[in-house]
Coordinates of C-alpha atoms and ligand atoms in Angstrom, one line a residue:
X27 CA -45.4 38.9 15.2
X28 CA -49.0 39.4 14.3
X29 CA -51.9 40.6 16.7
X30 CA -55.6 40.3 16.8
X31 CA -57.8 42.5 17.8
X32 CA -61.0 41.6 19.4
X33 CA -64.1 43.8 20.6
X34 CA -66.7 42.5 23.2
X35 CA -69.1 39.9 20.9
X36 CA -72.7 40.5 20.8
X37 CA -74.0 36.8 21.1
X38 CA -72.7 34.7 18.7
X39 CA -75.1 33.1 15.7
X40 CA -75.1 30.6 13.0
X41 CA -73.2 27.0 12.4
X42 CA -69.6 26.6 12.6
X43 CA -68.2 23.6 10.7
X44 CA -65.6 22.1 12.5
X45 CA -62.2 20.3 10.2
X46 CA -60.3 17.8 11.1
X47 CA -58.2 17.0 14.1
X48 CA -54.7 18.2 14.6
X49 CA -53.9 15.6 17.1
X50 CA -55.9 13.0 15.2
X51 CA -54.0 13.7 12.1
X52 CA -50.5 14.1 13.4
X53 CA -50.2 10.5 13.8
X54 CA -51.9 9.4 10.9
X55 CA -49.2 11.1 9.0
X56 CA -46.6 9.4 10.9
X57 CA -48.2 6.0 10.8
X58 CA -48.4 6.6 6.7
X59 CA -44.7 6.1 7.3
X60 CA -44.9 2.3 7.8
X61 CA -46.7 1.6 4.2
X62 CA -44.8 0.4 1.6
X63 CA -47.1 2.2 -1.0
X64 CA -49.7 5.3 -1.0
X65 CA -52.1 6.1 1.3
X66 CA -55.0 8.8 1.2
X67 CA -56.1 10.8 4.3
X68 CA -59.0 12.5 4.1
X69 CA -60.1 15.7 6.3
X70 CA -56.6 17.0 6.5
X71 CA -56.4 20.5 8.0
X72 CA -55.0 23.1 7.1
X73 CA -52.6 23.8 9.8
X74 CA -49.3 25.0 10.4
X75 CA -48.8 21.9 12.7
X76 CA -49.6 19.6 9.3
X77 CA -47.0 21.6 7.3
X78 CA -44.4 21.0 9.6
X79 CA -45.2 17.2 9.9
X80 CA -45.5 17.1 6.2
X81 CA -42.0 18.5 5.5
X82 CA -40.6 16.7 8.2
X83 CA -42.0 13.3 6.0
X84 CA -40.3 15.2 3.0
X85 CA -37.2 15.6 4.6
X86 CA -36.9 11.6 4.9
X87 CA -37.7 11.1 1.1
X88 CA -41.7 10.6 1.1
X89 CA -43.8 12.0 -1.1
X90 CA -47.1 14.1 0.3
X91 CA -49.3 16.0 -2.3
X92 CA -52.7 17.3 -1.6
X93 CA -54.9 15.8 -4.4
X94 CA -57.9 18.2 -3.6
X95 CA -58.2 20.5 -0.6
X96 CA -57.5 18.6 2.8
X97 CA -57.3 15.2 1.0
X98 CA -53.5 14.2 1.1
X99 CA -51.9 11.7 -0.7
X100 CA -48.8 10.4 1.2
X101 CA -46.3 7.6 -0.4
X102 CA -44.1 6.4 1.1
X103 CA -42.6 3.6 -0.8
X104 CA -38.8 4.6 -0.5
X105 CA -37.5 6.3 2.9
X106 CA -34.4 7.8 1.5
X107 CA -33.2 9.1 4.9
X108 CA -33.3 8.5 9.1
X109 CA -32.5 11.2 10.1
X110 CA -34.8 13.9 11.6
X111 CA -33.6 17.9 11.1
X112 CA -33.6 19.6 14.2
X113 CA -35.6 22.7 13.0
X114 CA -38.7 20.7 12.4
X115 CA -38.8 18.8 15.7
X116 CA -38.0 22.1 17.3
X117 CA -41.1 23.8 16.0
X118 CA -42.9 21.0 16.8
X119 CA -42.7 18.3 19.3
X120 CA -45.7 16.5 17.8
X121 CA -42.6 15.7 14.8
X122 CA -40.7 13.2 17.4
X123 CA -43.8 10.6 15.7
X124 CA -41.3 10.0 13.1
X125 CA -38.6 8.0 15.4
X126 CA -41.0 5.1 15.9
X127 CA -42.0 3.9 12.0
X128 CA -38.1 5.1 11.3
X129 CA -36.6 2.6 13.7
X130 CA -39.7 0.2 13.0
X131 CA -39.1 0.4 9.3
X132 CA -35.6 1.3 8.7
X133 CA -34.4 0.3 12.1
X134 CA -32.1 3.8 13.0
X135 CA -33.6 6.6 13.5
X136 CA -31.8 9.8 14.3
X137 CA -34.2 12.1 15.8
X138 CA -33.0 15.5 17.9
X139 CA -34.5 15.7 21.5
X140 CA -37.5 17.9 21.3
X141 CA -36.5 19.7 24.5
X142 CA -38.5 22.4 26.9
X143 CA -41.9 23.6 25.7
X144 CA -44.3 26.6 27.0
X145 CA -47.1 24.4 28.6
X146 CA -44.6 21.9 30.9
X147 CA -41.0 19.9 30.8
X148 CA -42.5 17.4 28.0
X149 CA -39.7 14.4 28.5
X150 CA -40.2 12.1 25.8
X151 CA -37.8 9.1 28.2
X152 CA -40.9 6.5 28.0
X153 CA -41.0 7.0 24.1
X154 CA -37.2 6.4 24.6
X155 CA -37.3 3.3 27.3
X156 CA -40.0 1.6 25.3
X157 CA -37.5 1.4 22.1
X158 CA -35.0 0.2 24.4
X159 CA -37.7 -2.6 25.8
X160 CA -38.7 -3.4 21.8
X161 CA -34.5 -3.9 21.6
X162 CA -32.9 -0.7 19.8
X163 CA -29.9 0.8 21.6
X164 CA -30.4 4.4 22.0
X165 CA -27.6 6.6 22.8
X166 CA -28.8 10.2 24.1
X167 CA -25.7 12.7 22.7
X168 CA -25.6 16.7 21.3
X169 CA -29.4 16.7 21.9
X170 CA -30.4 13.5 19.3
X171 CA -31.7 10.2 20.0
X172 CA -29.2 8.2 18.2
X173 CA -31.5 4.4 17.9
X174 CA -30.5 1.3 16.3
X175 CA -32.1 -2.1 15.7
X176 CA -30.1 -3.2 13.0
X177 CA -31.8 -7.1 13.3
X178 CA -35.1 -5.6 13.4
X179 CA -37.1 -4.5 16.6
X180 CA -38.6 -7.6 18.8
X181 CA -42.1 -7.8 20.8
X182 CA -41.9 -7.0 24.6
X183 CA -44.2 -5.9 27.1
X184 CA -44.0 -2.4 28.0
X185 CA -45.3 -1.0 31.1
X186 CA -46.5 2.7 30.9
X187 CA -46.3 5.1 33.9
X188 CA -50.0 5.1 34.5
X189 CA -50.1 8.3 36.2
X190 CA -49.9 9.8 32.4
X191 CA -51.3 7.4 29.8
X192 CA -48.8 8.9 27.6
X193 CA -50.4 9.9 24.4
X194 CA -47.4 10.4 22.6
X195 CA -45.2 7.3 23.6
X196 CA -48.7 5.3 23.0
X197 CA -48.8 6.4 19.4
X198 CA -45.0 6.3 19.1
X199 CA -44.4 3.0 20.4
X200 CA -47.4 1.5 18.7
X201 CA -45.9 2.5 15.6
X202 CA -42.9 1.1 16.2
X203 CA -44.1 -2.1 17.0
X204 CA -46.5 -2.7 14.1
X205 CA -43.8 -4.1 11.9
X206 CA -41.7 -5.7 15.0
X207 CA -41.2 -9.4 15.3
X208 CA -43.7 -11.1 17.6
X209 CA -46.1 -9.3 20.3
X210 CA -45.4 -6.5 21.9
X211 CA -48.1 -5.4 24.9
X212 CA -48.3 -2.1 25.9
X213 CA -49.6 -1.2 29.5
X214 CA -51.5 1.8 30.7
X215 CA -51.7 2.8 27.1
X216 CA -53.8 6.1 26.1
X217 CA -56.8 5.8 25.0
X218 CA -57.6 9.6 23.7
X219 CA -60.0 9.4 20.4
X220 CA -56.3 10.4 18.5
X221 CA -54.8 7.6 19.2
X222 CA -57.5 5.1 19.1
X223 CA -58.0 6.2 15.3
X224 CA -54.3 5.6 14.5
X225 CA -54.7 2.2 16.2
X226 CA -58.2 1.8 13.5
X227 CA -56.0 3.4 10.8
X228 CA -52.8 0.4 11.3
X229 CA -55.4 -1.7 11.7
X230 CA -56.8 -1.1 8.2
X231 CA -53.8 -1.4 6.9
X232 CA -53.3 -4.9 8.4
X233 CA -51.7 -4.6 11.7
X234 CA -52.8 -7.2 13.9
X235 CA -53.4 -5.0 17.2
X236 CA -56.1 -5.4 19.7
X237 CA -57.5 -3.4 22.5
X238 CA -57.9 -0.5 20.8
X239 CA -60.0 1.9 23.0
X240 CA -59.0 0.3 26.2
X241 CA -56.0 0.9 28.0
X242 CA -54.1 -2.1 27.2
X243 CA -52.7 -2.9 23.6
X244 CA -51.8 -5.9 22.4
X245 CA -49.7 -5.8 18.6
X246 CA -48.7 -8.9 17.1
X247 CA -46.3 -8.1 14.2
X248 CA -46.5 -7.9 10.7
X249 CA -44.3 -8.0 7.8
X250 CA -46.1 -5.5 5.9
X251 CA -49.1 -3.0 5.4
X252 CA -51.1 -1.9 2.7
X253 CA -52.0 1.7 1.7
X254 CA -55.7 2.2 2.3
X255 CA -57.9 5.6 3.0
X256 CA -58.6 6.9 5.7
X257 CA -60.3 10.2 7.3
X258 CA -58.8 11.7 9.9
X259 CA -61.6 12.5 13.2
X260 CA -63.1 15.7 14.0
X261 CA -61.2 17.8 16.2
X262 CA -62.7 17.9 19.5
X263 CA -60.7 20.5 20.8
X264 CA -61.6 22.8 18.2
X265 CA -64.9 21.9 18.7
X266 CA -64.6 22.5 22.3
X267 CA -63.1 25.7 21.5
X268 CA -65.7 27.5 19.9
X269 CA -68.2 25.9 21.9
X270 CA -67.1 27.9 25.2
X271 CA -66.8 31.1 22.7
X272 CA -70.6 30.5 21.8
X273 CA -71.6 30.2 25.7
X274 CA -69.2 33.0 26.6
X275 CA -71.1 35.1 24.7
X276 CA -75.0 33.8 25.1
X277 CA -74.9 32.5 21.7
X278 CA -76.6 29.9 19.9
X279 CA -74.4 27.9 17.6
X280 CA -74.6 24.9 15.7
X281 CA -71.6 22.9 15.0
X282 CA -71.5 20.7 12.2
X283 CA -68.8 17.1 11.7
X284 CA -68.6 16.8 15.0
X285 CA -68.2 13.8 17.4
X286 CA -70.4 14.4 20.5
X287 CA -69.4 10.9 22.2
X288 CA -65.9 12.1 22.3
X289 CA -66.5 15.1 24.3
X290 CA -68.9 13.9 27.0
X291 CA -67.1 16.0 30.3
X292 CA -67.1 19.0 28.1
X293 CA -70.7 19.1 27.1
X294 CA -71.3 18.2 31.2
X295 CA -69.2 21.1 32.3
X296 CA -70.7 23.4 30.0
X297 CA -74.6 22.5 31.3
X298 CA -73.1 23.0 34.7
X299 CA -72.1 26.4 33.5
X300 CA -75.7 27.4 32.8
X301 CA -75.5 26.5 28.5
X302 CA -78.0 24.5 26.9
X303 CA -76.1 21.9 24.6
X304 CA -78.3 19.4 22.1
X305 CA -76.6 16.2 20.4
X306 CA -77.0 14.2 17.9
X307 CA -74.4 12.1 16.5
X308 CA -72.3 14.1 14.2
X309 CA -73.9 17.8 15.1
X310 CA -74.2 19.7 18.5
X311 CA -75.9 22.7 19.4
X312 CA -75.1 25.2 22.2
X313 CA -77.6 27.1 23.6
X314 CA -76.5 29.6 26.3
X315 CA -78.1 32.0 28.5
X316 CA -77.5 36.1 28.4
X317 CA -76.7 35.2 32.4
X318 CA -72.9 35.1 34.0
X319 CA -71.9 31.5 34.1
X320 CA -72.3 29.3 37.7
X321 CA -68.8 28.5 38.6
X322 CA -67.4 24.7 37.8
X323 CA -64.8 23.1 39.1
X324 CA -62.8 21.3 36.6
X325 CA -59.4 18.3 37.2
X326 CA -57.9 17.9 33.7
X327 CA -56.9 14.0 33.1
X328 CA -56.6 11.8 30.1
X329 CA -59.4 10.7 28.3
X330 CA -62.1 10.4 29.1
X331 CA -61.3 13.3 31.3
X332 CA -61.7 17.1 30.9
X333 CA -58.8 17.4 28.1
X334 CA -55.8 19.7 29.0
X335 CA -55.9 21.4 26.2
X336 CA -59.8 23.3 27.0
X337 CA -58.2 23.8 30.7
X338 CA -57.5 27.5 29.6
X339 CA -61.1 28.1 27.2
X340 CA -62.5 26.7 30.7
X341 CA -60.1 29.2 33.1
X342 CA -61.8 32.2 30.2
X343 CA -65.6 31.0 30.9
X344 CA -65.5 30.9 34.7
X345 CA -62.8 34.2 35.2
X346 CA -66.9 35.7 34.6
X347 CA -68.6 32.9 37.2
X348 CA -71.1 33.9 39.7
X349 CA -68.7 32.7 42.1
X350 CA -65.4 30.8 42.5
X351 CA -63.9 27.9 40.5
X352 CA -61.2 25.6 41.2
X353 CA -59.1 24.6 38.3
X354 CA -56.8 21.5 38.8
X355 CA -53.8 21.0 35.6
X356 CA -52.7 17.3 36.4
X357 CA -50.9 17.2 33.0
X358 CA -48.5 19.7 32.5
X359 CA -46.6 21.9 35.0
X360 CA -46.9 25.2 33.2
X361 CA -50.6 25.6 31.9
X362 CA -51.3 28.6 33.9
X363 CA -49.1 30.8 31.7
X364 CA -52.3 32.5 30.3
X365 CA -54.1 33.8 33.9
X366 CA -51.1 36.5 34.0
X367 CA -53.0 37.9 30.7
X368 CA -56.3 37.0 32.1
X369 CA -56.1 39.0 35.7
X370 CA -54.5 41.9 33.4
X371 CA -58.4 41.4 31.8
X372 CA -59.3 41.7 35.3
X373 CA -59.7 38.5 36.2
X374 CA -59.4 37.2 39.9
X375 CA -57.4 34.3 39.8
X376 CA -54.7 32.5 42.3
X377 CA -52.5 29.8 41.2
X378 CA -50.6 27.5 44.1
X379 CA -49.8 24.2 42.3
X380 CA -51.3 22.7 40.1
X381 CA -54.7 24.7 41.2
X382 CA -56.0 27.8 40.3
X383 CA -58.9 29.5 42.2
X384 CA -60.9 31.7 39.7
X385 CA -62.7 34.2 41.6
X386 CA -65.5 35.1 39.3
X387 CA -65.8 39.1 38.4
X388 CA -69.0 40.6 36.9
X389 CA -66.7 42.4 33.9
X390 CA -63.6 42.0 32.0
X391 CA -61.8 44.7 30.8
X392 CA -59.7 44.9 27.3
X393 CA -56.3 45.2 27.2
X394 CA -53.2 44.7 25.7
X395 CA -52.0 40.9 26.1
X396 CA -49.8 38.7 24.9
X397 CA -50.6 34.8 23.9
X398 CA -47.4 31.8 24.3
X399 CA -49.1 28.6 23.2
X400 CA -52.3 28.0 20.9
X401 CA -54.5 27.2 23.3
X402 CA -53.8 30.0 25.9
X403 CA -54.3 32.2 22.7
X404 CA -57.8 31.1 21.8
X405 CA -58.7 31.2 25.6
X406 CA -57.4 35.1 25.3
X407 CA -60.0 35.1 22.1
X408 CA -62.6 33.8 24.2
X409 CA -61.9 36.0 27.4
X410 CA -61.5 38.9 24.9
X411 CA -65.2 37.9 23.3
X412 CA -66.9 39.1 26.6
X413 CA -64.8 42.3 27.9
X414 CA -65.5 45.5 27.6
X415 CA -63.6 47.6 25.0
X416 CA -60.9 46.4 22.8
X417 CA -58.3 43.4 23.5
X418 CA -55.1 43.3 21.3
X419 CA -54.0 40.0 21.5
X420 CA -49.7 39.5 20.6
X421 CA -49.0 35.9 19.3
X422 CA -51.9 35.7 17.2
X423 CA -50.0 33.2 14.5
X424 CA -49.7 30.7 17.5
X425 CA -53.6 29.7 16.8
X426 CA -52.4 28.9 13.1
X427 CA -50.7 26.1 14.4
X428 CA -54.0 24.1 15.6
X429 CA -56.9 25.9 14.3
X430 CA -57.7 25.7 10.2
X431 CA -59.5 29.4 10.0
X432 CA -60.1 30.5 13.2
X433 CA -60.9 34.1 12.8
X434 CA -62.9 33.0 9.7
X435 CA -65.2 30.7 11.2
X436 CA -65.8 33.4 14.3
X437 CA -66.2 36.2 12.3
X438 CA -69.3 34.0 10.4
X439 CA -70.8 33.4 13.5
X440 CA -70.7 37.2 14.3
X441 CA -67.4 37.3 16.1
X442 CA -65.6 41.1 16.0
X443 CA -61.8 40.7 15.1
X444 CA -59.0 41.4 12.5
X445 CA -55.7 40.2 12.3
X446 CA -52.8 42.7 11.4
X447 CA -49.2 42.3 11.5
X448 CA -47.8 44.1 15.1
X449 CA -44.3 46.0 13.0
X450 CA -46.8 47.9 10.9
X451 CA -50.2 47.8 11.7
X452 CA -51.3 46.4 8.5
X453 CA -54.4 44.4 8.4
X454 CA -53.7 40.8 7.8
X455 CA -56.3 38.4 5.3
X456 CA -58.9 36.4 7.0
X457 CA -59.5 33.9 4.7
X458 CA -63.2 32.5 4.2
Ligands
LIG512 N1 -44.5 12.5 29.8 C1 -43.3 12.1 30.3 N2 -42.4 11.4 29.5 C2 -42.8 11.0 28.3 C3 -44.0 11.4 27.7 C4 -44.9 12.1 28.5 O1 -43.0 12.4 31.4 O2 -41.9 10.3 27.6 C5 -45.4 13.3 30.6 C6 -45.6 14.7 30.0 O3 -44.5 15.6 30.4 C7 -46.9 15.1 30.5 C8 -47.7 13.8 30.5 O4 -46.7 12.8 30.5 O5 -46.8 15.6 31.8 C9 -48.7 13.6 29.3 O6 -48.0 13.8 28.1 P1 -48.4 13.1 26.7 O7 -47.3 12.3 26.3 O8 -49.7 12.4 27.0 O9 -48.7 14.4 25.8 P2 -48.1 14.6 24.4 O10 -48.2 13.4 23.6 O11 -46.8 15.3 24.4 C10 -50.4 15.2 23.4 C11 -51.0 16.4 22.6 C12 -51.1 17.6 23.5 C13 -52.1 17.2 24.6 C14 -51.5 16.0 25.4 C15 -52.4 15.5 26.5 C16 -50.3 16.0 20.3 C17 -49.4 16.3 19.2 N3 -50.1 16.7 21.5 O12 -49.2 15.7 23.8 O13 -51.7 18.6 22.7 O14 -52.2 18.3 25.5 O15 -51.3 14.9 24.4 O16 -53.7 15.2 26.0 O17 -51.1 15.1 20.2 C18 -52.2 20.8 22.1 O18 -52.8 20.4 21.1 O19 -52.2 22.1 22.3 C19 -51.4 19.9 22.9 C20 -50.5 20.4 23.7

């Protein structure tokens, strides 16, 4: 395990450049599956969420190489294999993105069931009943999906629960039916900024899909696509990230490669909070006061929504409020693992259901806590960023999975913390 330990921040200066988008580039990767040839992907970042995808496209047969850094070079020319270890998709459920161009190019795919996860139950049975709909069978035994579409998958319409706008069986099924026979329609689709550039990306490469951006998809099949390049979006969570670390702490920060239009109810909550936040089309300045944040409700729901996955940077800003905040998690059933760590900061908060009411206190307190997903980790940064005295954070190498130098691009902006391994104390390297 390694730890990080952060003191209380003074208020945090300078520009932070922000790298590409995990979620944007997982399925870029995936969809790099479906070409018959070599495809470049551009702002790649350096993430252990990446690696695993990119050895998980390895351990089918393709070829990835990074040609310079965060440019990748993916071909994918022969698939040698359909079959999906287990110890990738376990480390990452982002991997099950490889069932759809399998059974859409190869038409098997063997892919294990990516089971329970820290944040919620995370079924993927509409990724699974939309293959059935495009005309695979898929057997379900000793934990793999088990698909076949030996004649080739077929256009149908499929009807997502729109309760969820799945993101995942959006970009899963959309892959698969790129190179199906006929038109497939997909209902109630998500229409996150990740998947919309994956729809841009097929499209690019000659898929015949429209809709993209709304919540209705319409893919006519084709027989093949070409290898173009592409660059993958700016992460907006990321973004968001350090953008409630720079008003957690009164900073003023500029971010640089961002996209402002994707992250509209952020930038609102934020302002409500008390921060100043300037745009302009790829840059974004926060601006925030020296003053304990108002309190602001927030209801987490798919794009354009408040994303799920700021829900606990949000739960960090308010647990400081001038006041109480309500906090409703309509995505997943187990977000709220990080307010244990937060109230042992001092925080004031109550969880029934999905809510939680975040009774604002006028201090945190630092103390030793212990992070289980990435983005209850950097909320445990943030909270840390503001409390008095030390916080020694367990689970630091969970943030290595989404964020490309995290500590890095804090400590530039004036952030206090060091990384060192928890068996024997020893500092760990924060690279520039
Ligand atoms: N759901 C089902 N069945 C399915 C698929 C989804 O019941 O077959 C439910 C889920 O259990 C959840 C809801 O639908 O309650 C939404 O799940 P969705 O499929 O939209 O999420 P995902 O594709 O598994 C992606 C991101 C998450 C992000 C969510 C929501 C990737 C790799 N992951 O997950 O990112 O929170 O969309 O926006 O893109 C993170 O980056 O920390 C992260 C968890």
């Amino acid at each position: 395990m390694q730890q990080l330990l952060v003191s209380k921040s003074e208020p945090l200066t300078g520009t932070i450049p922000i790298s590409g988008s995990k979620n944007g580039t997982l399925p870029l990767l995936a969809a790099a599956m479906l070409v018959e040839g070599e495809t470049i992907i551009e702002n790649v970042p350096a993430i252990h969420d990446v690696d695993t995808m990119l050895q998980m496209l390895r351990a089918v047969g393709i070829e990835c190489t990074f040609i310079e850094p965060g440019v990748l070079k993916i071909d994918a020319t022969d698939i040698s294999s359909c079959q999906a270890p287990y110890h990738l998709v376990r480390q990452m459920r982002g991997s099950f993105y490889v069932a759809g161009p399998l059974l859409g190019r190869c038409g098997e795919a063997h892919v294990p069931l990516p089971g329970g996860c820290v944040i919620g139950s995370r079924p993927v049975d509409f990724h699974i009943a939309g293959f059935k709909a495009l005309g695979a069978e898929v057997e379900e035994t000793y934990g793999i999906m088990r698909a076949q579409a030996p004649r080739g998958l077929h256009g149908n319409r499929i009807y997502l629960d729109p309760r969820w706008c799945s993101v995942g069986a959006t970009v899963n099924l959309m892959l698969a039916a790129t190179l199906a026979e006929g038109t497939t329609i997909i209902e109630n689709a998500s229409y996150e900024p990740e998947v919309v550039a994956c729809g841009q990306f097929l499209k690019q490469c000659g898929a015949q899909i429209d809709g993209i951006g709304s919540n209705m998809l319409t893919i006519r099949g084709v027989q093949r696509l070409e290898g173009i390049r592409f660059s993958s979006i700016p992460d907006r969570i990321e973004a968001g990230t350090f953008m409630y670390a720079a008003t957690i702490t009164g900073g003023d920060v500029l971010f640089k490669n961002v996209r402002p239009d994707h992250m509209t109810r952020v930038i609102e909550h934020l302002r409500e909070a008390g921060a100043r936040v300037e745009t302009n089309e790829t840059e974004l300045r926060v601006i925030a006061s020296n003053d304990r944040p108002r309190p602001v409700d927030i209801t987490t729901a798919p794009y354009p929504g408040f994303p799920t996955d700021l829900q606990p940077a949000h739960g960090a800003l308010v647990a400081r409020a001038v006041g109480t905040s309500v906090l409703e998690e309509t995505i997943f059933d187990a977000r709220y693992n990080y307010t244990d760590e937060l109230a042992r900061m001092g925080a004031d908060i109550r969880i029934t259901g999905q809510l939680a009411i975040i009774k604002g206190v006028p201090e945190l307190t630092g103390a030793p806590v212990e992070a289980t997903d990435v983005r209850a980790a950097a909320a445990l940064v943030l909270a840390a960023l503001c409390a008095e005295g030390q916080t020694v954070i367990e689970g630091a190498e969970f943030l290595d999975r989404g964020y490309e130098n995290f500590e890095a691009k804090l400590r530039a902006v004036g952030a206090p913390m060091v990384r060192r391994n928890s068996d024997n104390n020893k500092e760990l390297l924060c690279l520039a």
